[in-house]
């Protein structure tokens, strides 16, 4: 299975997040899965790639050409795909992935999550989406999503098309047993 992992590119984060995400990478490789991600060497992107690399797993990295500068990209990528734009980058990651894991991150990670969530809501894919809620990182966002539903701005079904978990092995068990679902459609 090709598992796309979204996450922070910053190194200025608590070591807990780095260690937890490196473990995720090791487990992805140990279970025979391929990592699909944004090709970064830093932050949680670098952590997941290092974990996969430590276990000799396969890594598909997708990056816009303007990121191809010293220190930005991970060196040991099995297949590096270079794009012209960020939009093209996201499209390739979405197309190549069988499932998505959203680790803690900033605005780029949030944008990636909301795009794949929107696409699933619109019935454009039926792939699993897991929010890896390390140390409660996404609690505030989850409260916002529930509030959005409570106030009628979003269908309650939208909160049923992603899963929130905080344990690597449980996440991978879930993904390995997930049945693709294309039954969700936007509520007009």
PDB file of C-alpha atoms in Angstrom:
ATOM      1  CA  UNK A   1       0.000   0.000   0.000  1.00  0.00           C
ATOM      2  CA  UNK A   2       1.174   3.524  -0.761  1.00  0.00           C
ATOM      3  CA  UNK A   3       0.643   5.664   2.328  1.00  0.00           C
ATOM      4  CA  UNK A   4       0.794   9.433   1.920  1.00  0.00           C
ATOM      5  CA  UNK A   5       1.972  11.247   5.042  1.00  0.00           C
ATOM      6  CA  UNK A   6       1.452  14.980   5.444  1.00  0.00           C
ATOM      7  CA  UNK A   7       3.333  16.838   8.175  1.00  0.00           C
ATOM      8  CA  UNK A   8       5.451  19.720   9.376  1.00  0.00           C
ATOM      9  CA  UNK A   9       8.625  20.808   7.629  1.00  0.00           C
ATOM     10  CA  UNK A  10       9.919  22.721  10.666  1.00  0.00           C
ATOM     11  CA  UNK A  11      12.683  21.396  12.901  1.00  0.00           C
ATOM     12  CA  UNK A  12      11.692  23.844  15.657  1.00  0.00           C
ATOM     13  CA  UNK A  13       9.228  21.425  17.252  1.00  0.00           C
ATOM     14  CA  UNK A  14       9.250  19.226  20.328  1.00  0.00           C
ATOM     15  CA  UNK A  15      11.369  16.072  19.965  1.00  0.00           C
ATOM     16  CA  UNK A  16       8.315  13.969  20.898  1.00  0.00           C
ATOM     17  CA  UNK A  17       6.753  14.670  17.489  1.00  0.00           C
ATOM     18  CA  UNK A  18       9.966  13.834  15.631  1.00  0.00           C
ATOM     19  CA  UNK A  19      10.455  10.534  17.501  1.00  0.00           C
ATOM     20  CA  UNK A  20       6.805   9.505  17.114  1.00  0.00           C
ATOM     21  CA  UNK A  21       6.864  10.218  13.375  1.00  0.00           C
ATOM     22  CA  UNK A  22      10.184   8.415  12.848  1.00  0.00           C
ATOM     23  CA  UNK A  23       8.560   5.389  14.498  1.00  0.00           C
ATOM     24  CA  UNK A  24       5.627   5.747  12.098  1.00  0.00           C
ATOM     25  CA  UNK A  25       8.084   5.648   9.189  1.00  0.00           C
ATOM     26  CA  UNK A  26       9.816   2.552  10.534  1.00  0.00           C
ATOM     27  CA  UNK A  27       6.489   0.782  10.958  1.00  0.00           C
ATOM     28  CA  UNK A  28       5.333   1.739   7.459  1.00  0.00           C
ATOM     29  CA  UNK A  29       8.456   0.084   6.039  1.00  0.00           C
ATOM     30  CA  UNK A  30       8.372  -2.940   8.378  1.00  0.00           C
ATOM     31  CA  UNK A  31       4.830  -3.678   7.227  1.00  0.00           C
ATOM     32  CA  UNK A  32       5.904  -3.526   3.579  1.00  0.00           C
ATOM     33  CA  UNK A  33       4.210  -0.262   2.645  1.00  0.00           C
ATOM     34  CA  UNK A  34       5.602   2.597   0.552  1.00  0.00           C
ATOM     35  CA  UNK A  35       5.775   6.184   1.789  1.00  0.00           C
ATOM     36  CA  UNK A  36       4.420   8.919  -0.470  1.00  0.00           C
ATOM     37  CA  UNK A  37       5.236  12.411   0.773  1.00  0.00           C
ATOM     38  CA  UNK A  38       6.500  15.878  -0.082  1.00  0.00           C
ATOM     39  CA  UNK A  39      10.199  14.865  -0.283  1.00  0.00           C
ATOM     40  CA  UNK A  40      11.350  17.077   2.597  1.00  0.00           C
ATOM     41  CA  UNK A  41      14.385  16.406   4.788  1.00  0.00           C
ATOM     42  CA  UNK A  42      13.253  18.451   7.789  1.00  0.00           C
ATOM     43  CA  UNK A  43      10.551  18.367  10.436  1.00  0.00           C
ATOM     44  CA  UNK A  44       8.070  15.536  10.441  1.00  0.00           C
ATOM     45  CA  UNK A  45       8.503  15.059   6.701  1.00  0.00           C
ATOM     46  CA  UNK A  46      12.158  14.256   7.269  1.00  0.00           C
ATOM     47  CA  UNK A  47      11.329  12.160  10.344  1.00  0.00           C
ATOM     48  CA  UNK A  48       8.936   9.834   8.527  1.00  0.00           C
ATOM     49  CA  UNK A  49      11.388   9.468   5.631  1.00  0.00           C
ATOM     50  CA  UNK A  50      14.285   8.681   7.977  1.00  0.00           C
ATOM     51  CA  UNK A  51      12.169   6.022   9.652  1.00  0.00           C
ATOM     52  CA  UNK A  52      11.271   4.386   6.332  1.00  0.00           C
ATOM     53  CA  UNK A  53      14.882   4.617   5.166  1.00  0.00           C
ATOM     54  CA  UNK A  54      16.194   2.996   8.384  1.00  0.00           C
ATOM     55  CA  UNK A  55      14.088  -0.067   7.541  1.00  0.00           C
ATOM     56  CA  UNK A  56      15.065  -0.044   3.838  1.00  0.00           C
ATOM     57  CA  UNK A  57      11.553   0.841   2.734  1.00  0.00           C
ATOM     58  CA  UNK A  58      10.493   2.543  -0.472  1.00  0.00           C
ATOM     59  CA  UNK A  59       9.928   6.299  -0.602  1.00  0.00           C
ATOM     60  CA  UNK A  60       8.142   8.274  -3.300  1.00  0.00           C
ATOM     61  CA  UNK A  61       8.956  11.960  -2.874  1.00  0.00           C
ATOM     62  CA  UNK A  62       7.101  14.650  -4.795  1.00  0.00           C
ATOM     63  CA  UNK A  63       8.491  18.183  -4.887  1.00  0.00           C
ATOM     64  CA  UNK A  64       8.174  21.351  -6.927  1.00  0.00           C
ATOM     65  CA  UNK A  65      11.425  22.228  -8.684  1.00  0.00           C
ATOM     66  CA  UNK A  66      11.876  25.411  -6.618  1.00  0.00           C
ATOM     67  CA  UNK A  67      12.378  23.260  -3.477  1.00  0.00           C
ATOM     68  CA  UNK A  68      15.376  21.517  -5.044  1.00  0.00           C
ATOM     69  CA  UNK A  69      17.993  23.438  -3.059  1.00  0.00           C
ATOM     70  CA  UNK A  70      20.581  22.254  -0.520  1.00  0.00           C
ATOM     71  CA  UNK A  71      19.150  20.901   2.706  1.00  0.00           C
ATOM     72  CA  UNK A  72      15.483  20.937   1.706  1.00  0.00           C
ATOM     73  CA  UNK A  73      15.043  17.501   0.104  1.00  0.00           C
ATOM     74  CA  UNK A  74      15.653  14.097   1.681  1.00  0.00           C
ATOM     75  CA  UNK A  75      18.655  12.367   0.062  1.00  0.00           C
ATOM     76  CA  UNK A  76      17.511   8.739   0.050  1.00  0.00           C
ATOM     77  CA  UNK A  77      14.292   8.851  -1.937  1.00  0.00           C
ATOM     78  CA  UNK A  78      13.547   5.777  -4.050  1.00  0.00           C
ATOM     79  CA  UNK A  79      11.561   7.723  -6.650  1.00  0.00           C
ATOM     80  CA  UNK A  80      11.738  11.520  -6.836  1.00  0.00           C
ATOM     81  CA  UNK A  81       9.055  13.252  -8.879  1.00  0.00           C
ATOM     82  CA  UNK A  82       9.653  16.927  -9.672  1.00  0.00           C
ATOM     83  CA  UNK A  83       6.750  19.209 -10.512  1.00  0.00           C
ATOM     84  CA  UNK A  84       6.416  22.815 -11.613  1.00  0.00           C
ATOM     85  CA  UNK A  85       3.805  23.813  -9.031  1.00  0.00           C
ATOM     86  CA  UNK A  86       2.595  22.980  -5.525  1.00  0.00           C
ATOM     87  CA  UNK A  87      -0.817  22.115  -6.968  1.00  0.00           C
ATOM     88  CA  UNK A  88       0.720  19.562  -9.320  1.00  0.00           C
ATOM     89  CA  UNK A  89       2.706  18.179  -6.372  1.00  0.00           C
ATOM     90  CA  UNK A  90      -0.450  17.633  -4.312  1.00  0.00           C
ATOM     91  CA  UNK A  91      -2.267  16.035  -7.241  1.00  0.00           C
ATOM     92  CA  UNK A  92       0.491  13.476  -7.752  1.00  0.00           C
ATOM     93  CA  UNK A  93       0.642  12.666  -4.038  1.00  0.00           C
ATOM     94  CA  UNK A  94      -3.151  12.238  -3.978  1.00  0.00           C
ATOM     95  CA  UNK A  95      -3.101  10.046  -7.091  1.00  0.00           C
ATOM     96  CA  UNK A  96      -0.219   7.855  -5.914  1.00  0.00           C
ATOM     97  CA  UNK A  97      -1.639   7.319  -2.408  1.00  0.00           C
ATOM     98  CA  UNK A  98      -3.925   4.525  -1.258  1.00  0.00           C
ATOM     99  CA  UNK A  99      -4.407   6.193   2.151  1.00  0.00           C
ATOM    100  CA  UNK A 100      -3.502   9.391   4.005  1.00  0.00           C
ATOM    101  CA  UNK A 101      -2.042  10.079   7.444  1.00  0.00           C
ATOM    102  CA  UNK A 102      -2.034  13.683   8.652  1.00  0.00           C
ATOM    103  CA  UNK A 103       0.664  14.233  11.283  1.00  0.00           C
ATOM    104  CA  UNK A 104       1.030  17.559  13.128  1.00  0.00           C
ATOM    105  CA  UNK A 105       1.948  20.474  10.929  1.00  0.00           C
ATOM    106  CA  UNK A 106       1.371  24.054   9.949  1.00  0.00           C
ATOM    107  CA  UNK A 107      -0.627  25.774   7.257  1.00  0.00           C
ATOM    108  CA  UNK A 108       0.662  23.543   4.438  1.00  0.00           C
ATOM    109  CA  UNK A 109      -0.319  20.381   6.294  1.00  0.00           C
ATOM    110  CA  UNK A 110      -3.726  21.822   7.147  1.00  0.00           C
ATOM    111  CA  UNK A 111      -4.279  22.810   3.514  1.00  0.00           C
ATOM    112  CA  UNK A 112      -3.376  19.293   2.357  1.00  0.00           C
ATOM    113  CA  UNK A 113      -5.753  17.749   4.909  1.00  0.00           C
ATOM    114  CA  UNK A 114      -8.668  19.997   4.015  1.00  0.00           C
ATOM    115  CA  UNK A 115      -8.193  19.362   0.308  1.00  0.00           C
ATOM    116  CA  UNK A 116      -8.250  15.567   0.614  1.00  0.00           C
ATOM    117  CA  UNK A 117     -11.171  15.810   3.048  1.00  0.00           C
ATOM    118  CA  UNK A 118     -13.101  18.003   0.602  1.00  0.00           C
ATOM    119  CA  UNK A 119     -12.331  15.637  -2.280  1.00  0.00           C
ATOM    120  CA  UNK A 120     -13.582  12.680  -0.252  1.00  0.00           C
ATOM    121  CA  UNK A 121     -16.720  14.578   0.742  1.00  0.00           C
ATOM    122  CA  UNK A 122     -17.339  15.290  -2.949  1.00  0.00           C
ATOM    123  CA  UNK A 123     -16.963  11.597  -3.788  1.00  0.00           C
ATOM    124  CA  UNK A 124     -13.724  12.105  -5.756  1.00  0.00           C
ATOM    125  CA  UNK A 125     -11.944   9.386  -3.751  1.00  0.00           C
ATOM    126  CA  UNK A 126     -12.803   6.831  -1.094  1.00  0.00           C
ATOM    127  CA  UNK A 127      -9.394   6.511   0.530  1.00  0.00           C
ATOM    128  CA  UNK A 128      -8.828   6.401   4.279  1.00  0.00           C
ATOM    129  CA  UNK A 129      -7.866   9.650   5.999  1.00  0.00           C
ATOM    130  CA  UNK A 130      -6.367   9.401   9.478  1.00  0.00           C
ATOM    131  CA  UNK A 131      -5.544  12.382  11.631  1.00  0.00           C
ATOM    132  CA  UNK A 132      -2.570  11.290  13.745  1.00  0.00           C
ATOM    133  CA  UNK A 133      -3.455  13.301  16.838  1.00  0.00           C
ATOM    134  CA  UNK A 134      -0.057  13.098  18.525  1.00  0.00           C
ATOM    135  CA  UNK A 135      -0.159  14.519  22.040  1.00  0.00           C
ATOM    136  CA  UNK A 136      -3.597  16.057  21.330  1.00  0.00           C
ATOM    137  CA  UNK A 137      -2.126  18.348  18.656  1.00  0.00           C
ATOM    138  CA  UNK A 138      -5.354  18.477  16.610  1.00  0.00           C
ATOM    139  CA  UNK A 139      -7.838  18.802  19.499  1.00  0.00           C
ATOM    140  CA  UNK A 140      -8.610  22.464  18.730  1.00  0.00           C
ATOM    141  CA  UNK A 141      -9.133  21.770  15.024  1.00  0.00           C
ATOM    142  CA  UNK A 142     -11.454  18.868  15.850  1.00  0.00           C
ATOM    143  CA  UNK A 143     -13.469  21.147  18.129  1.00  0.00           C
ATOM    144  CA  UNK A 144     -13.714  23.653  15.270  1.00  0.00           C
ATOM    145  CA  UNK A 145     -14.931  20.939  12.877  1.00  0.00           C
ATOM    146  CA  UNK A 146     -17.630  19.851  15.356  1.00  0.00           C
ATOM    147  CA  UNK A 147     -18.659  23.496  15.820  1.00  0.00           C
ATOM    148  CA  UNK A 148     -18.837  23.953  12.053  1.00  0.00           C
ATOM    149  CA  UNK A 149     -21.237  21.012  11.931  1.00  0.00           C
ATOM    150  CA  UNK A 150     -23.237  22.163  14.970  1.00  0.00           C
ATOM    151  CA  UNK A 151     -23.789  25.579  13.378  1.00  0.00           C
ATOM    152  CA  UNK A 152     -24.965  24.081  10.079  1.00  0.00           C
ATOM    153  CA  UNK A 153     -21.999  25.102   7.930  1.00  0.00           C
ATOM    154  CA  UNK A 154     -20.940  21.524   7.237  1.00  0.00           C
ATOM    155  CA  UNK A 155     -22.765  18.226   7.020  1.00  0.00           C
ATOM    156  CA  UNK A 156     -22.336  15.978  10.066  1.00  0.00           C
ATOM    157  CA  UNK A 157     -21.367  13.197   7.635  1.00  0.00           C
ATOM    158  CA  UNK A 158     -18.131  15.051   6.901  1.00  0.00           C
ATOM    159  CA  UNK A 159     -16.887  14.256  10.401  1.00  0.00           C
ATOM    160  CA  UNK A 160     -17.490  10.566   9.670  1.00  0.00           C
ATOM    161  CA  UNK A 161     -15.187  10.352   6.626  1.00  0.00           C
ATOM    162  CA  UNK A 162     -11.921  10.781   8.523  1.00  0.00           C
ATOM    163  CA  UNK A 163     -10.633   8.992  11.602  1.00  0.00           C
ATOM    164  CA  UNK A 164      -8.692  10.379  14.549  1.00  0.00           C
ATOM    165  CA  UNK A 165      -6.111   8.147  16.223  1.00  0.00           C
ATOM    166  CA  UNK A 166      -3.063   8.613  18.418  1.00  0.00           C
ATOM    167  CA  UNK A 167      -1.220   5.289  18.100  1.00  0.00           C
ATOM    168  CA  UNK A 168       0.956   4.275  15.154  1.00  0.00           C
ATOM    169  CA  UNK A 169       0.209   0.560  15.200  1.00  0.00           C
ATOM    170  CA  UNK A 170      -3.533   1.128  15.547  1.00  0.00           C
ATOM    171  CA  UNK A 171      -3.412   3.528  12.585  1.00  0.00           C
ATOM    172  CA  UNK A 172      -1.601   1.034  10.374  1.00  0.00           C
ATOM    173  CA  UNK A 173      -3.937  -1.797  11.413  1.00  0.00           C
ATOM    174  CA  UNK A 174      -6.874   0.448  10.491  1.00  0.00           C
ATOM    175  CA  UNK A 175      -5.406   1.328   7.090  1.00  0.00           C
ATOM    176  CA  UNK A 176      -4.606  -2.292   6.291  1.00  0.00           C
ATOM    177  CA  UNK A 177      -8.222  -3.264   6.941  1.00  0.00           C
ATOM    178  CA  UNK A 178      -9.907  -0.211   5.420  1.00  0.00           C
ATOM    179  CA  UNK A 179     -12.506  -0.745   2.711  1.00  0.00           C
ATOM    180  CA  UNK A 180     -12.597   2.016   0.098  1.00  0.00           C
ATOM    181  CA  UNK A 181     -15.745   4.107   0.363  1.00  0.00           C
ATOM    182  CA  UNK A 182     -16.979   6.438  -2.380  1.00  0.00           C
ATOM    183  CA  UNK A 183     -20.449   6.909  -0.936  1.00  0.00           C
ATOM    184  CA  UNK A 184     -20.128  10.428   0.436  1.00  0.00           C
ATOM    185  CA  UNK A 185     -21.411  13.337  -1.582  1.00  0.00           C
ATOM    186  CA  UNK A 186     -21.466  17.054  -0.919  1.00  0.00           C
ATOM    187  CA  UNK A 187     -24.619  18.329   0.758  1.00  0.00           C
ATOM    188  CA  UNK A 188     -25.938  21.308  -1.194  1.00  0.00           C
TER     189      UNK A 188
END
